[in-house]
mmCIF file of C-alpha atoms in Angstrom:
data_model
loop_
_atom_site.group_PDB
_atom_site.id
_atom_site.type_symbol
_atom_site.label_atom_id
_atom_site.label_comp_id
_atom_site.label_asym_id
_atom_site.label_seq_id
_atom_site.Cartn_x
_atom_site.Cartn_y
_atom_site.Cartn_z
ATOM 1 C CA UNK A 1 -17.355 -17.300 7.036
ATOM 2 C CA UNK A 2 -18.783 -13.771 7.239
ATOM 3 C CA UNK A 3 -16.132 -11.177 6.497
ATOM 4 C CA UNK A 4 -16.004 -7.426 7.005
ATOM 5 C CA UNK A 5 -13.540 -5.282 5.034
ATOM 6 C CA UNK A 6 -12.817 -1.813 6.413
ATOM 7 C CA UNK A 7 -11.983 0.855 3.825
ATOM 8 C CA UNK A 8 -13.154 2.423 0.581
ATOM 9 C CA UNK A 9 -10.349 2.344 -2.003
ATOM 10 C CA UNK A 10 -8.966 0.233 -4.807
ATOM 11 C CA UNK A 11 -7.066 -1.931 -2.339
ATOM 12 C CA UNK A 12 -10.320 -2.727 -0.542
ATOM 13 C CA UNK A 13 -12.099 -3.499 -3.822
ATOM 14 C CA UNK A 14 -9.316 -5.981 -4.609
ATOM 15 C CA UNK A 15 -9.658 -7.544 -1.144
ATOM 16 C CA UNK A 16 -13.435 -7.764 -1.428
ATOM 17 C CA UNK A 17 -13.191 -9.345 -4.875
ATOM 18 C CA UNK A 18 -10.631 -11.874 -3.671
ATOM 19 C CA UNK A 19 -12.780 -12.782 -0.680
ATOM 20 C CA UNK A 20 -15.859 -13.156 -2.900
ATOM 21 C CA UNK A 21 -14.029 -15.875 -4.857
ATOM 22 C CA UNK A 22 -13.217 -17.918 -1.732
ATOM 23 C CA UNK A 23 -15.698 -20.822 -1.266
ATOM 24 C CA UNK A 24 -15.215 -20.616 2.514
ATOM 25 C CA UNK A 25 -16.547 -17.036 2.560
ATOM 26 C CA UNK A 26 -20.340 -16.979 2.811
ATOM 27 C CA UNK A 27 -20.860 -13.209 3.117
ATOM 28 C CA UNK A 28 -18.743 -10.164 2.330
ATOM 29 C CA UNK A 29 -19.486 -6.851 4.032
ATOM 30 C CA UNK A 30 -17.590 -3.592 3.588
ATOM 31 C CA UNK A 31 -17.534 -0.274 5.393
ATOM 32 C CA UNK A 32 -17.836 2.263 3.969
ATOM 33 C CA UNK A 33 -16.964 0.737 0.568
ATOM 34 C CA UNK A 34 -17.420 2.414 -2.809
ATOM 35 C CA UNK A 35 -19.608 2.021 -5.888
ATOM 36 C CA UNK A 36 -17.626 -0.946 -7.215
ATOM 37 C CA UNK A 37 -17.413 -2.696 -3.872
ATOM 38 C CA UNK A 38 -21.182 -2.326 -3.507
ATOM 39 C CA UNK A 39 -21.657 -4.684 -6.469
ATOM 40 C CA UNK A 40 -19.869 -7.481 -4.578
ATOM 41 C CA UNK A 41 -20.533 -6.773 -0.899
ATOM 42 C CA UNK A 42 -23.085 -5.324 1.474
ATOM 43 C CA UNK A 43 -21.828 -1.831 2.284
ATOM 44 C CA UNK A 44 -22.341 -0.010 5.569
ATOM 45 C CA UNK A 45 -21.665 3.634 6.491
ATOM 46 C CA UNK A 46 -18.782 3.950 8.938
ATOM 47 C CA UNK A 47 -16.201 6.364 10.264
ATOM 48 C CA UNK A 48 -13.187 4.064 9.979
ATOM 49 C CA UNK A 49 -11.381 5.710 12.910
ATOM 50 C CA UNK A 50 -14.246 5.019 15.340
ATOM 51 C CA UNK A 51 -13.394 1.875 17.294
ATOM 52 C CA UNK A 52 -16.778 1.925 19.002
ATOM 53 C CA UNK A 53 -18.736 2.100 15.747
ATOM 54 C CA UNK A 54 -16.549 -0.545 14.075
ATOM 55 C CA UNK A 55 -17.047 -2.992 16.944
ATOM 56 C CA UNK A 56 -20.798 -2.333 16.904
ATOM 57 C CA UNK A 57 -20.955 -3.022 13.164
ATOM 58 C CA UNK A 58 -18.907 -6.221 13.473
ATOM 59 C CA UNK A 59 -21.287 -7.426 16.190
ATOM 60 C CA UNK A 60 -24.357 -6.456 14.177
ATOM 61 C CA UNK A 61 -23.362 -8.520 11.139
ATOM 62 C CA UNK A 62 -21.766 -11.354 13.131
ATOM 63 C CA UNK A 63 -18.378 -10.932 11.463
ATOM 64 C CA UNK A 64 -16.066 -13.918 11.738
ATOM 65 C CA UNK A 65 -13.126 -12.108 10.147
ATOM 66 C CA UNK A 66 -12.464 -8.367 10.009
ATOM 67 C CA UNK A 67 -9.909 -7.159 7.439
ATOM 68 C CA UNK A 68 -8.642 -3.622 7.969
ATOM 69 C CA UNK A 69 -7.459 -2.051 4.722
ATOM 70 C CA UNK A 70 -6.179 1.487 5.439
ATOM 71 C CA UNK A 71 -3.497 2.596 7.866
ATOM 72 C CA UNK A 72 -5.517 5.257 9.696
ATOM 73 C CA UNK A 73 -7.787 2.883 11.705
ATOM 74 C CA UNK A 74 -4.785 0.689 12.534
ATOM 75 C CA UNK A 75 -2.818 3.599 13.952
ATOM 76 C CA UNK A 76 -5.987 4.725 15.771
ATOM 77 C CA UNK A 77 -6.224 1.363 17.577
ATOM 78 C CA UNK A 78 -9.361 -0.007 15.927
ATOM 79 C CA UNK A 79 -7.806 -3.471 15.641
ATOM 80 C CA UNK A 80 -7.189 -3.563 19.412
ATOM 81 C CA UNK A 81 -10.823 -2.742 20.161
ATOM 82 C CA UNK A 82 -12.026 -5.453 17.789
ATOM 83 C CA UNK A 83 -9.713 -8.069 19.295
ATOM 84 C CA UNK A 84 -10.783 -7.083 22.804
ATOM 85 C CA UNK A 85 -14.378 -7.700 21.689
ATOM 86 C CA UNK A 86 -13.452 -11.214 20.530
ATOM 87 C CA UNK A 87 -13.152 -10.750 16.765
ATOM 88 C CA UNK A 88 -10.510 -12.303 14.514
ATOM 89 C CA UNK A 89 -8.755 -9.314 12.919
ATOM 90 C CA UNK A 90 -6.368 -9.081 9.990
ATOM 91 C CA UNK A 91 -4.313 -6.029 10.885
ATOM 92 C CA UNK A 92 -1.644 -5.299 13.496
ATOM 93 C CA UNK A 93 -2.206 -3.748 16.893
ATOM 94 C CA UNK A 94 -1.873 -0.019 17.414
ATOM 95 C CA UNK A 95 1.535 -0.546 19.005
ATOM 96 C CA UNK A 96 2.773 -2.655 16.086
ATOM 97 C CA UNK A 97 1.258 -0.306 13.495
ATOM 98 C CA UNK A 98 3.669 2.358 14.784
ATOM 99 C CA UNK A 99 6.090 0.859 12.241
ATOM 100 C CA UNK A 100 4.108 2.933 9.757
ATOM 101 C CA UNK A 101 2.662 5.559 12.064
ATOM 102 C CA UNK A 102 6.074 6.796 13.200
ATOM 103 C CA UNK A 103 9.054 6.681 10.879
ATOM 104 C CA UNK A 104 11.311 7.471 13.847
ATOM 105 C CA UNK A 105 9.975 4.392 15.684
ATOM 106 C CA UNK A 106 10.581 2.268 12.588
ATOM 107 C CA UNK A 107 14.195 3.489 12.528
ATOM 108 C CA UNK A 108 14.569 2.543 16.185
ATOM 109 C CA UNK A 109 13.254 -0.969 15.534
ATOM 110 C CA UNK A 110 15.489 -1.422 12.502
ATOM 111 C CA UNK A 111 18.550 -0.309 14.471
ATOM 112 C CA UNK A 112 17.764 -2.831 17.194
ATOM 113 C CA UNK A 113 17.137 -5.585 14.640
ATOM 114 C CA UNK A 114 20.233 -4.817 12.567
ATOM 115 C CA UNK A 115 18.203 -4.067 9.450
ATOM 116 C CA UNK A 116 19.856 -1.993 6.693
ATOM 117 C CA UNK A 117 18.232 1.381 6.040
ATOM 118 C CA UNK A 118 19.046 5.001 5.267
ATOM 119 C CA UNK A 119 20.866 7.214 7.761
ATOM 120 C CA UNK A 120 18.336 9.550 9.378
ATOM 121 C CA UNK A 121 17.945 12.596 11.618
ATOM 122 C CA UNK A 122 14.717 13.671 13.302
ATOM 123 C CA UNK A 123 13.674 17.303 13.729
ATOM 124 C CA UNK A 124 10.955 18.238 16.211
ATOM 125 C CA UNK A 125 8.591 21.218 16.150
ATOM 126 C CA UNK A 126 10.499 24.104 17.670
ATOM 127 C CA UNK A 127 13.817 23.074 16.147
ATOM 128 C CA UNK A 128 15.063 26.224 14.466
ATOM 129 C CA UNK A 129 18.020 25.331 12.301
ATOM 130 C CA UNK A 130 16.719 23.234 9.408
ATOM 131 C CA UNK A 131 19.658 24.366 7.283
ATOM 132 C CA UNK A 132 22.206 22.953 9.714
ATOM 133 C CA UNK A 133 20.433 19.578 9.563
ATOM 134 C CA UNK A 134 20.299 19.671 5.761
ATOM 135 C CA UNK A 135 24.078 20.146 5.754
ATOM 136 C CA UNK A 136 24.288 16.508 6.912
ATOM 137 C CA UNK A 137 22.476 15.240 3.821
ATOM 138 C CA UNK A 138 22.289 15.731 0.055
ATOM 139 C CA UNK A 139 22.953 16.311 -2.761
ATOM 140 C CA UNK A 140 19.622 14.479 -3.085
ATOM 141 C CA UNK A 141 17.478 15.363 -0.078
ATOM 142 C CA UNK A 142 14.840 13.058 1.389
ATOM 143 C CA UNK A 143 12.415 14.871 3.713
ATOM 144 C CA UNK A 144 9.601 12.910 5.345
ATOM 145 C CA UNK A 145 6.628 13.832 7.463
ATOM 146 C CA UNK A 146 7.124 11.542 10.473
ATOM 147 C CA UNK A 147 3.413 10.714 10.686
ATOM 148 C CA UNK A 148 0.835 9.367 8.262
ATOM 149 C CA UNK A 149 0.562 11.245 4.991
ATOM 150 C CA UNK A 150 -1.158 8.837 2.596
ATOM 151 C CA UNK A 151 2.038 8.254 0.624
ATOM 152 C CA UNK A 152 2.289 11.979 -0.160
ATOM 153 C CA UNK A 153 4.360 13.254 2.789
ATOM 154 C CA UNK A 154 7.771 12.647 1.250
ATOM 155 C CA UNK A 155 9.812 15.061 -0.825
ATOM 156 C CA UNK A 156 12.815 13.671 -2.716
ATOM 157 C CA UNK A 157 14.658 16.489 -4.413
ATOM 158 C CA UNK A 158 18.030 17.921 -5.393
ATOM 159 C CA UNK A 159 16.610 21.390 -4.721
ATOM 160 C CA UNK A 160 17.729 22.426 -1.242
ATOM 161 C CA UNK A 161 15.161 25.231 -1.105
ATOM 162 C CA UNK A 162 12.351 22.770 -1.824
ATOM 163 C CA UNK A 163 13.676 20.397 0.843
ATOM 164 C CA UNK A 164 13.861 23.218 3.384
ATOM 165 C CA UNK A 165 10.385 24.466 2.513
ATOM 166 C CA UNK A 166 8.830 21.013 3.012
ATOM 167 C CA UNK A 167 10.618 20.488 6.321
ATOM 168 C CA UNK A 168 9.563 23.898 7.602
ATOM 169 C CA UNK A 169 5.948 23.371 6.500
ATOM 170 C CA UNK A 170 5.708 20.044 8.328
ATOM 171 C CA UNK A 171 7.308 21.481 11.475
ATOM 172 C CA UNK A 172 5.009 24.515 11.341
ATOM 173 C CA UNK A 173 2.042 22.117 11.294
ATOM 174 C CA UNK A 174 3.297 20.667 14.574
ATOM 175 C CA UNK A 175 4.661 17.408 13.181
ATOM 176 C CA UNK A 176 8.162 15.920 13.417
ATOM 177 C CA UNK A 177 10.316 15.674 10.301
ATOM 178 C CA UNK A 178 12.753 12.943 9.322
ATOM 179 C CA UNK A 179 15.714 13.762 7.080
ATOM 180 C CA UNK A 180 17.267 10.738 5.382
ATOM 181 C CA UNK A 181 20.178 9.898 3.168
ATOM 182 C CA UNK A 182 19.096 9.022 -0.359
ATOM 183 C CA UNK A 183 19.017 5.313 -1.191
ATOM 184 C CA UNK A 184 19.973 4.617 -4.781
ATOM 185 C CA UNK A 185 18.651 1.687 -6.802
ATOM 186 C CA UNK A 186 15.248 0.445 -7.966
ATOM 187 C CA UNK A 187 12.531 0.039 -5.349
ATOM 188 C CA UNK A 188 10.794 -3.215 -4.442
ATOM 189 C CA UNK A 189 7.422 -3.484 -2.714
ATOM 190 C CA UNK A 190 7.239 -6.785 -0.865
ATOM 191 C CA UNK A 191 4.108 -7.689 1.089
ATOM 192 C CA UNK A 192 4.742 -10.134 3.922
ATOM 193 C CA UNK A 193 2.114 -11.958 5.931
ATOM 194 C CA UNK A 194 3.405 -11.831 9.504
ATOM 195 C CA UNK A 195 2.076 -13.849 12.422
ATOM 196 C CA UNK A 196 4.378 -13.266 15.380
ATOM 197 C CA UNK A 197 7.647 -14.834 14.162
ATOM 198 C CA UNK A 198 6.229 -16.471 11.024
ATOM 199 C CA UNK A 199 6.785 -14.542 7.780
ATOM 200 C CA UNK A 200 5.284 -15.539 4.406
ATOM 201 C CA UNK A 201 6.078 -13.273 1.428
ATOM 202 C CA UNK A 202 3.731 -12.508 -1.435
ATOM 203 C CA UNK A 203 4.900 -11.652 -4.949
ATOM 204 C CA UNK A 204 7.254 -8.658 -5.260
ATOM 205 C CA UNK A 205 5.868 -5.603 -7.015
ATOM 206 C CA UNK A 206 6.937 -2.127 -8.055
ATOM 207 C CA UNK A 207 4.883 1.026 -7.507
ATOM 208 C CA UNK A 208 5.157 4.331 -9.400
ATOM 209 C CA UNK A 209 4.716 7.214 -6.945
ATOM 210 C CA UNK A 210 5.224 10.312 -9.062
ATOM 211 C CA UNK A 211 2.174 11.828 -10.726
ATOM 212 C CA UNK A 212 3.513 12.114 -14.258
ATOM 213 C CA UNK A 213 5.579 10.217 -16.828
ATOM 214 C CA UNK A 214 9.324 9.880 -16.363
ATOM 215 C CA UNK A 215 8.883 10.155 -12.574
ATOM 216 C CA UNK A 216 8.035 13.838 -12.754
ATOM 217 C CA UNK A 217 5.606 15.804 -10.611
ATOM 218 C CA UNK A 218 4.644 15.419 -6.944
ATOM 219 C CA UNK A 219 4.468 12.185 -4.993
ATOM 220 C CA UNK A 220 1.047 10.554 -4.988
ATOM 221 C CA UNK A 221 -0.477 7.539 -3.293
ATOM 222 C CA UNK A 222 0.627 5.539 -6.345
ATOM 223 C CA UNK A 223 -0.151 5.796 -10.073
ATOM 224 C CA UNK A 224 0.327 2.178 -11.103
ATOM 225 C CA UNK A 225 2.135 -1.051 -10.324
ATOM 226 C CA UNK A 226 3.163 -4.397 -11.756
ATOM 227 C CA UNK A 227 4.169 -7.824 -10.471
ATOM 228 C CA UNK A 228 6.384 -9.882 -10.386
ATOM 229 C CA UNK A 229 9.699 -8.123 -11.097
ATOM 230 C CA UNK A 230 11.664 -9.558 -14.039
ATOM 231 C CA UNK A 231 14.771 -7.635 -12.952
ATOM 232 C CA UNK A 232 14.890 -8.808 -9.321
ATOM 233 C CA UNK A 233 17.903 -11.089 -8.713
ATOM 234 C CA UNK A 234 17.283 -14.781 -8.082
ATOM 235 C CA UNK A 235 16.677 -15.238 -4.378
ATOM 236 C CA UNK A 236 15.797 -11.560 -4.005
ATOM 237 C CA UNK A 237 12.537 -12.160 -2.166
ATOM 238 C CA UNK A 238 14.187 -14.621 0.196
ATOM 239 C CA UNK A 239 16.926 -12.102 0.923
ATOM 240 C CA UNK A 240 14.441 -9.341 1.795
ATOM 241 C CA UNK A 241 12.609 -11.744 4.078
ATOM 242 C CA UNK A 242 15.783 -12.969 5.796
ATOM 243 C CA UNK A 243 17.521 -9.594 6.127
ATOM 244 C CA UNK A 244 14.535 -7.336 6.800
ATOM 245 C CA UNK A 245 11.118 -8.880 7.489
ATOM 246 C CA UNK A 246 12.129 -11.721 9.799
ATOM 247 C CA UNK A 247 14.489 -9.621 11.982
ATOM 248 C CA UNK A 248 11.816 -6.935 12.364
ATOM 249 C CA UNK A 249 9.150 -9.524 13.217
ATOM 250 C CA UNK A 250 11.488 -11.062 15.817
ATOM 251 C CA UNK A 251 12.277 -7.633 17.289
ATOM 252 C CA UNK A 252 8.571 -6.816 17.637
ATOM 253 C CA UNK A 253 8.038 -10.115 19.467
ATOM 254 C CA UNK A 254 11.005 -9.309 21.733
ATOM 255 C CA UNK A 255 9.424 -5.952 22.579
ATOM 256 C CA UNK A 256 6.163 -7.597 23.588
ATOM 257 C CA UNK A 257 4.252 -6.096 20.657
ATOM 258 C CA UNK A 258 4.146 -8.990 18.161
ATOM 259 C CA UNK A 259 3.130 -8.161 14.625
ATOM 260 C CA UNK A 260 0.028 -9.879 13.225
ATOM 261 C CA UNK A 261 -1.068 -8.712 9.802
ATOM 262 C CA UNK A 262 0.487 -7.465 6.585
ATOM 263 C CA UNK A 263 3.929 -5.880 6.743
ATOM 264 C CA UNK A 264 4.783 -3.899 3.635
ATOM 265 C CA UNK A 265 8.518 -3.679 3.064
ATOM 266 C CA UNK A 266 9.510 -0.887 0.706
ATOM 267 C CA UNK A 267 13.173 -1.458 -0.124
ATOM 268 C CA UNK A 268 15.685 0.124 -2.475
ATOM 269 C CA UNK A 269 18.027 -2.436 -4.048
ATOM 270 C CA UNK A 270 21.410 -0.758 -4.346
ATOM 271 C CA UNK A 271 25.001 -1.941 -4.608
ATOM 272 C CA UNK A 272 24.877 -3.420 -1.104
ATOM 273 C CA UNK A 273 21.537 -5.154 -1.592
ATOM 274 C CA UNK A 274 18.119 -4.249 -0.184
ATOM 275 C CA UNK A 275 17.772 -1.355 2.254
ATOM 276 C CA UNK A 276 14.498 -0.219 3.808
ATOM 277 C CA UNK A 277 12.876 2.921 2.459
ATOM 278 C CA UNK A 278 9.695 2.529 4.511
ATOM 279 C CA UNK A 279 7.350 0.121 6.223
ATOM 280 C CA UNK A 280 3.583 0.106 5.910
ATOM 281 C CA UNK A 281 1.346 -1.712 8.347
ATOM 282 C CA UNK A 282 -1.123 -2.864 5.686
ATOM 283 C CA UNK A 283 -1.494 -3.841 2.040
ATOM 284 C CA UNK A 284 -0.058 -1.159 -0.246
ATOM 285 C CA UNK A 285 -2.195 0.581 -2.825
ATOM 286 C CA UNK A 286 -2.066 0.081 -5.837
ATOM 287 C CA UNK A 287 0.333 -2.898 -5.624
ATOM 288 C CA UNK A 288 -2.352 -4.987 -3.888
ATOM 289 C CA UNK A 289 -4.573 -4.787 -6.938
ATOM 290 C CA UNK A 290 -1.896 -6.380 -9.132
ATOM 291 C CA UNK A 291 -0.575 -8.907 -6.591
ATOM 292 C CA UNK A 292 -3.960 -10.331 -5.620
ATOM 293 C CA UNK A 293 -4.827 -10.764 -9.296
ATOM 294 C CA UNK A 294 -2.305 -13.624 -9.425
ATOM 295 C CA UNK A 295 -3.131 -15.265 -6.085
ATOM 296 C CA UNK A 296 -4.734 -18.699 -6.422
ATOM 297 C CA UNK A 297 -4.846 -19.611 -2.724
ATOM 298 C CA UNK A 298 -8.214 -18.823 -1.079
ATOM 299 C CA UNK A 299 -7.833 -15.288 0.260
ATOM 300 C CA UNK A 300 -10.205 -15.713 3.191
ATOM 301 C CA UNK A 301 -8.341 -18.754 4.457
ATOM 302 C CA UNK A 302 -4.988 -16.974 4.129
ATOM 303 C CA UNK A 303 -6.043 -13.794 5.930
ATOM 304 C CA UNK A 304 -7.971 -15.792 8.514
ATOM 305 C CA UNK A 305 -4.895 -17.867 9.335
ATOM 306 C CA UNK A 306 -2.931 -14.696 10.095
ATOM 307 C CA UNK A 307 -5.786 -13.302 12.186
ATOM 308 C CA UNK A 308 -6.136 -16.503 14.208
ATOM 309 C CA UNK A 309 -2.433 -17.127 14.692
ATOM 310 C CA UNK A 310 -2.196 -20.267 12.527
ATOM 311 C CA UNK A 311 -0.143 -18.967 9.592
ATOM 312 C CA UNK A 312 2.681 -21.425 10.298
ATOM 313 C CA UNK A 313 0.246 -24.311 9.711
ATOM 314 C CA UNK A 314 -0.898 -23.153 6.274
ATOM 315 C CA UNK A 315 0.257 -24.737 2.992
ATOM 316 C CA UNK A 316 2.498 -22.713 0.669
ATOM 317 C CA UNK A 317 0.742 -19.971 -1.277
ATOM 318 C CA UNK A 318 -0.264 -20.805 -4.853
ATOM 319 C CA UNK A 319 0.188 -18.312 -7.671
ATOM 320 C CA UNK A 320 -0.873 -18.074 -11.294
ATOM 321 C CA UNK A 321 1.910 -17.906 -13.839
ATOM 322 C CA UNK A 322 2.512 -14.676 -15.712
ATOM 323 C CA UNK A 323 2.290 -11.000 -14.811
ATOM 324 C CA UNK A 324 -0.320 -8.556 -13.592
ATOM 325 C CA UNK A 325 -0.439 -4.770 -13.795
ATOM 326 C CA UNK A 326 -2.643 -1.889 -12.757
ATOM 327 C CA UNK A 327 -2.862 1.651 -14.114
ATOM 328 C CA UNK A 328 -4.559 4.354 -12.045
ATOM 329 C CA UNK A 329 -7.094 6.671 -13.637
ATOM 330 C CA UNK A 330 -6.733 9.864 -11.578
ATOM 331 C CA UNK A 331 -9.001 12.854 -11.281
ATOM 332 C CA UNK A 332 -8.089 16.259 -12.655
ATOM 333 C CA UNK A 333 -5.678 18.146 -10.351
ATOM 334 C CA UNK A 334 -4.686 15.044 -8.369
ATOM 335 C CA UNK A 335 -2.909 14.951 -5.923
ATOM 336 C CA UNK A 336 -3.255 18.645 -4.958
ATOM 337 C CA UNK A 337 -7.022 19.248 -4.992
ATOM 338 C CA UNK A 338 -8.701 16.558 -7.111
ATOM 339 C CA UNK A 339 -11.969 17.388 -8.797
ATOM 340 C CA UNK A 340 -14.874 15.133 -7.814
ATOM 341 C CA UNK A 341 -18.470 14.602 -8.857
ATOM 342 C CA UNK A 342 -17.777 13.953 -12.549
ATOM 343 C CA UNK A 343 -19.678 11.222 -14.381
ATOM 344 C CA UNK A 344 -17.797 8.027 -15.248
ATOM 345 C CA UNK A 345 -18.748 5.941 -18.266
ATOM 346 C CA UNK A 346 -17.122 3.247 -20.379
ATOM 347 C CA UNK A 347 -16.432 -0.457 -20.568
ATOM 348 C CA UNK A 348 -15.322 -2.832 -17.818
ATOM 349 C CA UNK A 349 -16.622 -0.742 -14.937
ATOM 350 C CA UNK A 350 -18.518 -3.725 -13.472
ATOM 351 C CA UNK A 351 -15.791 -6.289 -14.186
ATOM 352 C CA UNK A 352 -13.224 -6.466 -11.332
ATOM 353 C CA UNK A 353 -10.718 -8.243 -13.589
ATOM 354 C CA UNK A 354 -10.811 -5.195 -15.876
ATOM 355 C CA UNK A 355 -11.440 -2.270 -13.506
ATOM 356 C CA UNK A 356 -11.273 -1.916 -9.736
ATOM 357 C CA UNK A 357 -12.918 1.098 -8.134
ATOM 358 C CA UNK A 358 -10.961 3.408 -5.852
ATOM 359 C CA UNK A 359 -12.683 6.790 -5.496
ATOM 360 C CA UNK A 360 -16.200 6.246 -6.845
ATOM 361 C CA UNK A 361 -19.754 6.778 -5.653
ATOM 362 C CA UNK A 362 -23.331 6.997 -6.927
ATOM 363 C CA UNK A 363 -24.991 10.400 -7.106
ATOM 364 C CA UNK A 364 -28.643 11.080 -6.327
ATOM 365 C CA UNK A 365 -29.588 10.062 -9.846
ATOM 366 C CA UNK A 366 -27.721 6.763 -9.537
ATOM 367 C CA UNK A 367 -24.905 7.811 -11.895
ATOM 368 C CA UNK A 368 -21.378 6.534 -11.277
ATOM 369 C CA UNK A 369 -19.263 9.577 -10.333
ATOM 370 C CA UNK A 370 -15.765 10.351 -9.141
ATOM 371 C CA UNK A 371 -15.355 10.719 -5.385
ATOM 372 C CA UNK A 372 -11.594 10.870 -4.833
ATOM 373 C CA UNK A 373 -8.207 11.556 -6.386
ATOM 374 C CA UNK A 374 -7.395 8.042 -7.532
ATOM 375 C CA UNK A 375 -10.696 7.119 -9.123
ATOM 376 C CA UNK A 376 -10.208 3.762 -10.865
ATOM 377 C CA UNK A 377 -7.566 1.058 -11.288
ATOM 378 C CA UNK A 378 -7.462 -0.462 -14.760
ATOM 379 C CA UNK A 379 -6.228 -4.060 -14.613
ATOM 380 C CA UNK A 380 -4.327 -6.408 -16.882
ATOM 381 C CA UNK A 381 -2.924 -9.947 -16.592
ATOM 382 C CA UNK A 382 -1.069 -11.955 -19.219
ATOM 383 C CA UNK A 383 1.827 -14.312 -19.855
ATOM 384 C CA UNK A 384 4.230 -11.405 -20.409
ATOM 385 C CA UNK A 385 4.603 -8.092 -18.614
ATOM 386 C CA UNK A 386 4.272 -6.191 -21.880
ATOM 387 C CA UNK A 387 0.933 -7.859 -22.625
ATOM 388 C CA UNK A 388 -0.344 -7.345 -19.067
ATOM 389 C CA UNK A 389 0.439 -3.637 -19.300
ATOM 390 C CA UNK A 390 -1.104 -3.377 -22.759
ATOM 391 C CA UNK A 391 -4.304 -4.924 -21.415
ATOM 392 C CA UNK A 392 -4.355 -2.537 -18.446
ATOM 393 C CA UNK A 393 -3.953 0.476 -20.723
ATOM 394 C CA UNK A 394 -6.638 -0.834 -23.064
ATOM 395 C CA UNK A 395 -9.005 -1.030 -20.097
ATOM 396 C CA UNK A 396 -7.968 2.438 -18.905
ATOM 397 C CA UNK A 397 -8.551 3.929 -22.341
ATOM 398 C CA UNK A 398 -12.064 2.475 -22.451
ATOM 399 C CA UNK A 399 -13.053 4.703 -19.504
ATOM 400 C CA UNK A 400 -14.426 8.207 -19.914
ATOM 401 C CA UNK A 401 -13.937 10.652 -17.024
ATOM 402 C CA UNK A 402 -13.710 14.348 -17.799
ATOM 403 C CA UNK A 403 -10.297 15.814 -16.937
ATOM 404 C CA UNK A 404 -8.793 12.506 -15.812
ATOM 405 C CA UNK A 405 -5.247 11.375 -16.555
ATOM 406 C CA UNK A 406 -3.016 8.308 -16.331
ATOM 407 C CA UNK A 407 0.717 7.809 -16.378
ATOM 408 C CA UNK A 408 1.611 6.252 -19.710
ATOM 409 C CA UNK A 409 4.895 4.640 -18.633
ATOM 410 C CA UNK A 410 3.921 2.207 -15.876
ATOM 411 C CA UNK A 411 6.334 -0.743 -16.087
ATOM 412 C CA UNK A 412 7.930 0.616 -19.261
ATOM 413 C CA UNK A 413 11.504 0.519 -17.992
ATOM 414 C CA UNK A 414 11.058 -3.070 -16.832
ATOM 415 C CA UNK A 415 9.719 -4.118 -20.229
ATOM 416 C CA UNK A 416 12.638 -2.385 -21.958
ATOM 417 C CA UNK A 417 15.147 -4.098 -19.690
ATOM 418 C CA UNK A 418 16.411 -0.764 -18.359
ATOM 419 C CA UNK A 419 16.252 -1.699 -14.653
ATOM 420 C CA UNK A 420 19.360 -3.320 -13.244
ATOM 421 C CA UNK A 421 20.627 -4.035 -9.743
#
């Protein structure tokens, strides 16, 4: 099976590596890829939002499965164009991807499906009285850009002035804003394979969004993750599937826009159980890097079954015992204006079990250099979470990138037993 992976980050490197291990996969192509992906796949230049160019590339290489990594091409309708051209595609339609593309639409679907989530109010460009809307929320304010923002369009703050400023900035840019009530409790990232009404969960994970230790600093695309969750109650995954993923999948079928791809459920587990914080229409980054490290089932067969509508016929997923973790090595000044073009050296850079590439490239001299904000994902897997994290940090510390930084507390509260539900 010839596969084509669309995207260029750490998530896509993890997908490419997983596909390269599948005996049923004969060729792996990626577009545009990165320096690490290029060691495992044939990379092609591509504007990922161009449906025409993506279809042309898939035809040129004779792709038998196209896996779309990022959200932007999904929301742009690239998956629809590929399906119309006869390709098997892992990734929902443009209409279904609106679960991520519009937070207001996701709220509408959840209300219809009876799915628990935060109370919300939408503000549109031209709405004048942000303060009056903020009066309905707090003392912790949650202010979200209603569109795509790469995981960085959310402000969670007790500072009303900061909440107002973010809302006004988003509105001034011509985008809607969603104000939400704050959901207390630890967050769970649960990836679910969805094929119409069939839902198959992967391992639960936890992401760390804030840039710095102790959950300080701005929101980022994610600074590290671990899986599974030692603090999640028994039956927790099944409850998220039954109370959230399956009702949403059924509602999308009822609307005539069935979901076919990866549904990311971000849920806060509070006193009343899981409530939805957000949906993503694709694998989350960096949780994917950790979750796929423990998957034993052939990745190509799994993703292909979703793409071809045969997920219900597949055997149960197989997983390795133990834990996996990833720690992001970020560029100086990430997430505001990350510095790029710096040389990267160190150990493990060509070993996907040690380091996955996110924002990397080769310069004219062939040197490995930084090319994005999240540059590398250091990996670890072991029998215990503590050992998996220690291995990930050991791999991170073996990398040299001028000005880079990592969070030093990924998974620390879980190891210490400080997370309770």
